[in-house]
Tab-separated table of C-alpha atoms in Angstrom:
chain	number	residue	atom	x	y	z
A	1127	UNK	CA	202.609	247.141	268.261
A	1128	UNK	CA	198.923	245.333	269.712
A	1129	UNK	CA	196.666	245.885	271.948
A	1130	UNK	CA	196.937	245.632	275.828
A	1131	UNK	CA	194.931	243.743	278.338
A	1132	UNK	CA	193.526	244.834	281.806
A	1133	UNK	CA	192.660	241.542	283.138
A	1134	UNK	CA	190.940	241.386	286.968
A	1135	UNK	CA	193.549	240.364	290.454
A	1136	UNK	CA	190.854	238.561	291.949
A	1137	UNK	CA	187.146	237.561	291.580
A	1138	UNK	CA	184.424	240.419	292.566
A	1139	UNK	CA	182.289	242.923	291.720
A	1140	UNK	CA	183.324	246.297	289.621
A	1141	UNK	CA	182.290	249.075	292.254
A	1142	UNK	CA	183.814	252.133	290.314
A	1143	UNK	CA	184.928	253.015	286.557
A	1144	UNK	CA	187.162	255.936	286.389
A	1145	UNK	CA	187.837	256.135	282.207
A	1146	UNK	CA	185.914	256.521	278.836
A	1147	UNK	CA	186.457	254.956	275.847
A	1148	UNK	CA	189.365	257.777	274.399
A	1149	UNK	CA	190.993	258.756	277.539
A	1150	UNK	CA	194.746	258.570	277.104
A	1151	UNK	CA	196.465	256.643	280.771
A	1152	UNK	CA	200.270	255.872	281.591
A	1153	UNK	CA	201.083	252.690	283.417
A	1154	UNK	CA	200.049	251.992	287.355
A	1155	UNK	CA	197.214	254.349	286.745
A	1156	UNK	CA	194.163	253.522	288.489
A	1157	UNK	CA	191.239	253.118	285.723
A	1158	UNK	CA	188.749	251.161	288.128
A	1159	UNK	CA	187.879	250.124	291.319
A	1160	UNK	CA	186.998	245.837	291.709
A	1161	UNK	CA	185.021	245.130	295.887
A	1162	UNK	CA	186.374	242.402	296.700
A	1163	UNK	CA	185.573	240.707	300.366
A	1164	UNK	CA	184.653	244.182	301.071
A	1165	UNK	CA	188.025	245.388	300.303
A	1166	UNK	CA	188.028	248.129	297.366
A	1167	UNK	CA	190.967	246.603	295.209
A	1168	UNK	CA	192.196	249.499	292.195
A	1169	UNK	CA	193.383	247.700	288.869
A	1170	UNK	CA	195.508	250.229	287.019
A	1171	UNK	CA	196.837	249.903	283.924
A	1172	UNK	CA	199.832	247.327	281.937
A	1173	UNK	CA	201.297	250.136	280.057
A	1174	UNK	CA	200.551	253.437	278.323
A	1175	UNK	CA	197.458	253.772	275.747
A	1176	UNK	CA	194.213	254.926	275.042
A	1177	UNK	CA	191.715	252.928	276.550
A	1178	UNK	CA	190.031	251.536	273.723
A	1179	UNK	CA	187.197	248.982	274.575
A	1180	UNK	CA	185.770	248.491	278.471
A	1181	UNK	CA	184.050	245.361	278.904
A	1182	UNK	CA	182.437	245.643	281.918
A	1183	UNK	CA	179.352	248.008	283.703
A	1184	UNK	CA	179.848	249.448	287.631
A	1185	UNK	CA	177.492	246.448	289.666
A	1186	UNK	CA	178.976	243.421	287.970
A	1187	UNK	CA	180.307	240.378	288.600
A	1188	UNK	CA	183.539	239.768	287.727
A	1189	UNK	CA	185.682	236.085	287.997
A	1190	UNK	CA	189.691	235.956	288.153
A	1191	UNK	CA	191.670	236.775	285.670
A	1192	UNK	CA	188.343	238.091	283.579
A	1193	UNK	CA	189.602	241.171	280.732
A	1194	UNK	CA	187.748	244.063	282.117
A	1195	UNK	CA	189.772	247.265	279.615
A	1196	UNK	CA	191.380	247.027	276.207
A	1197	UNK	CA	194.063	249.340	275.564
A	1198	UNK	CA	195.489	250.499	272.554
A	1199	UNK	CA	198.964	252.165	272.067
A	1200	UNK	CA	199.921	256.008	271.400
C-alpha cells in the first residue's frame, strides 16, 4: 500500500500543526488548522497511518490543493 497525502481544501495560511513526523494518526483526526478569510479550518487525515512527512510550516501561505502531509500505512 502506498502513502496517502493530505491536501489543502482552501488557500490560506497554516495556523497550527497538531502532529509530528512519526505520530500514529487515525482517519478524520485533525492534523493541522488552516486559516482562510479569518476562519479556522481543520485539515483531517484521510486515513489511518503514521505521519511520514510534514511539508509545510506554521505561518506558511498555502495554495488550494497543495500537499500538506504524507501518511504512511501502518
